[in-house]
Amino acid sequence: MAFNNKTITNQANLFKIISDPTRLKIISLLFNNKKEICVSDISSHIKISHSATSHQLAKLESLGLVECLRQGHMMCYKTTNHKLNNIIKKIIKTTSL
């Protein structure tokens, strides 16, 4: 079986990004809400700074796990609808205590 190095690297980057506790908190928060959530609300909920939240959201957005929506002056995020998010959602539900 031949491995595609680019595919393997992309997969490793995905696991690296979603293995971070802060990003996992953000993903969980967004999955548990039916509508988009603004950065300030996300940062308040997970108790990190606005800029740190934006930085983590940018990483999640780069993988297509979340998308950004502008509402006036506020930037809000929601999860995207594709198979990868369904897998992550199942992992979160399975490992929740």
PDB file of C-alpha atoms in Angstrom:
ATOM      1  CA  MET A   1       0.000   0.000   0.000  1.00  0.00           C
ATOM      2  CA  ALA A   2       1.459   3.341  -1.063  1.00  0.00           C
ATOM      3  CA  PHE A   3       0.966   6.353   1.154  1.00  0.00           C
ATOM      4  CA  ASN A   4       0.322   9.817  -0.169  1.00  0.00           C
ATOM      5  CA  ASN A   5       2.609  12.008   1.949  1.00  0.00           C
ATOM      6  CA  LYS A   6       0.494  15.116   1.420  1.00  0.00           C
ATOM      7  CA  THR A   7      -2.651  13.289   2.570  1.00  0.00           C
ATOM      8  CA  ILE A   8      -0.879  11.884   5.626  1.00  0.00           C
ATOM      9  CA  THR A   9       0.473  15.335   6.504  1.00  0.00           C
ATOM     10  CA  ASN A  10      -2.997  16.890   6.168  1.00  0.00           C
ATOM     11  CA  GLN A  11      -4.491  14.182   8.375  1.00  0.00           C
ATOM     12  CA  ALA A  12      -1.784  14.678  11.007  1.00  0.00           C
ATOM     13  CA  ASN A  13      -2.428  18.434  10.982  1.00  0.00           C
ATOM     14  CA  LEU A  14      -6.149  17.827  11.487  1.00  0.00           C
ATOM     15  CA  PHE A  15      -5.527  15.609  14.510  1.00  0.00           C
ATOM     16  CA  LYS A  16      -3.062  18.151  15.885  1.00  0.00           C
ATOM     17  CA  ILE A  17      -5.581  20.977  15.558  1.00  0.00           C
ATOM     18  CA  ILE A  18      -8.517  19.145  17.126  1.00  0.00           C
ATOM     19  CA  SER A  19      -6.378  17.665  19.925  1.00  0.00           C
ATOM     20  CA  ASP A  20      -5.876  21.083  21.525  1.00  0.00           C
ATOM     21  CA  PRO A  21      -8.130  21.451  24.623  1.00  0.00           C
ATOM     22  CA  THR A  22      -9.053  25.071  23.855  1.00  0.00           C
ATOM     23  CA  ARG A  23     -10.040  24.308  20.275  1.00  0.00           C
ATOM     24  CA  LEU A  24     -11.980  21.270  21.446  1.00  0.00           C
ATOM     25  CA  LYS A  25     -13.907  23.500  23.890  1.00  0.00           C
ATOM     26  CA  ILE A  26     -14.732  25.866  21.032  1.00  0.00           C
ATOM     27  CA  ILE A  27     -15.860  23.027  18.766  1.00  0.00           C
ATOM     28  CA  SER A  28     -18.005  21.559  21.557  1.00  0.00           C
ATOM     29  CA  LEU A  29     -19.602  24.926  22.270  1.00  0.00           C
ATOM     30  CA  LEU A  30     -20.424  25.492  18.609  1.00  0.00           C
ATOM     31  CA  PHE A  31     -21.792  21.956  18.167  1.00  0.00           C
ATOM     32  CA  ASN A  32     -24.107  22.391  21.139  1.00  0.00           C
ATOM     33  CA  ASN A  33     -25.619  25.585  19.742  1.00  0.00           C
ATOM     34  CA  LYS A  34     -27.932  25.642  16.756  1.00  0.00           C
ATOM     35  CA  LYS A  35     -26.935  29.142  15.678  1.00  0.00           C
ATOM     36  CA  GLU A  36     -23.726  31.073  15.230  1.00  0.00           C
ATOM     37  CA  ILE A  37     -21.906  32.484  18.264  1.00  0.00           C
ATOM     38  CA  CYS A  38     -19.908  35.710  18.318  1.00  0.00           C
ATOM     39  CA  VAL A  39     -16.238  35.701  19.295  1.00  0.00           C
ATOM     40  CA  SER A  40     -16.862  37.719  22.468  1.00  0.00           C
ATOM     41  CA  ASP A  41     -19.441  35.176  23.660  1.00  0.00           C
ATOM     42  CA  ILE A  42     -17.128  32.267  22.865  1.00  0.00           C
ATOM     43  CA  SER A  43     -14.226  33.890  24.724  1.00  0.00           C
ATOM     44  CA  SER A  44     -16.438  34.611  27.750  1.00  0.00           C
ATOM     45  CA  HIS A  45     -17.729  31.055  27.841  1.00  0.00           C
ATOM     46  CA  ILE A  46     -14.351  29.329  27.603  1.00  0.00           C
ATOM     47  CA  LYS A  47     -12.587  32.025  29.648  1.00  0.00           C
ATOM     48  CA  ILE A  48      -9.775  33.085  27.331  1.00  0.00           C
ATOM     49  CA  SER A  49      -9.023  36.446  25.743  1.00  0.00           C
ATOM     50  CA  HIS A  50     -10.781  37.705  22.637  1.00  0.00           C
ATOM     51  CA  SER A  51      -7.543  37.636  20.620  1.00  0.00           C
ATOM     52  CA  ALA A  52      -6.683  34.082  21.749  1.00  0.00           C
ATOM     53  CA  THR A  53     -10.191  32.977  20.786  1.00  0.00           C
ATOM     54  CA  SER A  54      -9.863  34.588  17.349  1.00  0.00           C
ATOM     55  CA  HIS A  55      -6.506  32.875  16.858  1.00  0.00           C
ATOM     56  CA  GLN A  56      -7.965  29.451  17.682  1.00  0.00           C
ATOM     57  CA  LEU A  57     -11.009  30.060  15.484  1.00  0.00           C
ATOM     58  CA  ALA A  58      -8.740  30.955  12.557  1.00  0.00           C
ATOM     59  CA  LYS A  59      -7.045  27.563  12.857  1.00  0.00           C
ATOM     60  CA  LEU A  60     -10.405  25.788  12.925  1.00  0.00           C
ATOM     61  CA  GLU A  61     -11.611  27.844   9.968  1.00  0.00           C
ATOM     62  CA  SER A  62      -8.493  26.976   7.955  1.00  0.00           C
ATOM     63  CA  LEU A  63      -9.538  23.309   8.121  1.00  0.00           C
ATOM     64  CA  GLY A  64     -13.129  24.065   7.206  1.00  0.00           C
ATOM     65  CA  LEU A  65     -14.457  23.015  10.626  1.00  0.00           C
ATOM     66  CA  VAL A  66     -16.086  26.383  11.283  1.00  0.00           C
ATOM     67  CA  GLU A  67     -17.164  29.309   9.168  1.00  0.00           C
ATOM     68  CA  CYS A  68     -17.210  32.989   9.971  1.00  0.00           C
ATOM     69  CA  LEU A  69     -20.236  35.222   9.501  1.00  0.00           C
ATOM     70  CA  ARG A  70     -20.127  38.980   9.936  1.00  0.00           C
ATOM     71  CA  GLN A  71     -23.010  40.504  11.885  1.00  0.00           C
ATOM     72  CA  GLY A  72     -22.489  44.233  11.807  1.00  0.00           C
ATOM     73  CA  HIS A  73     -19.182  44.817  13.589  1.00  0.00           C
ATOM     74  CA  MET A  74     -19.166  41.379  15.190  1.00  0.00           C
ATOM     75  CA  MET A  75     -17.599  38.216  13.841  1.00  0.00           C
ATOM     76  CA  CYS A  76     -19.636  35.119  14.615  1.00  0.00           C
ATOM     77  CA  TYR A  77     -18.885  31.466  13.975  1.00  0.00           C
ATOM     78  CA  LYS A  78     -20.774  28.271  13.378  1.00  0.00           C
ATOM     79  CA  THR A  79     -19.804  24.750  12.490  1.00  0.00           C
ATOM     80  CA  THR A  80     -19.829  23.739   8.868  1.00  0.00           C
ATOM     81  CA  ASN A  81     -21.980  20.882   7.663  1.00  0.00           C
ATOM     82  CA  HIS A  82     -19.889  18.057   6.320  1.00  0.00           C
ATOM     83  CA  LYS A  83     -18.889  14.518   7.236  1.00  0.00           C
ATOM     84  CA  LEU A  84     -15.820  15.526   9.235  1.00  0.00           C
ATOM     85  CA  ASN A  85     -17.925  17.565  11.637  1.00  0.00           C
ATOM     86  CA  ASN A  86     -20.251  14.590  12.117  1.00  0.00           C
ATOM     87  CA  ILE A  87     -17.280  12.437  13.082  1.00  0.00           C
ATOM     88  CA  ILE A  88     -16.007  15.041  15.553  1.00  0.00           C
ATOM     89  CA  LYS A  89     -19.496  15.419  16.989  1.00  0.00           C
ATOM     90  CA  LYS A  90     -19.680  11.651  17.577  1.00  0.00           C
ATOM     91  CA  ILE A  91     -16.288  11.699  19.288  1.00  0.00           C
ATOM     92  CA  ILE A  92     -17.404  14.515  21.592  1.00  0.00           C
ATOM     93  CA  LYS A  93     -20.648  12.720  22.476  1.00  0.00           C
ATOM     94  CA  THR A  94     -18.901   9.387  23.007  1.00  0.00           C
ATOM     95  CA  THR A  95     -16.248  10.803  25.310  1.00  0.00           C
ATOM     96  CA  SER A  96     -18.521  13.117  27.327  1.00  0.00           C
ATOM     97  CA  LEU A  97     -19.001  12.151  30.945  1.00  0.00           C
TER      98      LEU A  97
END
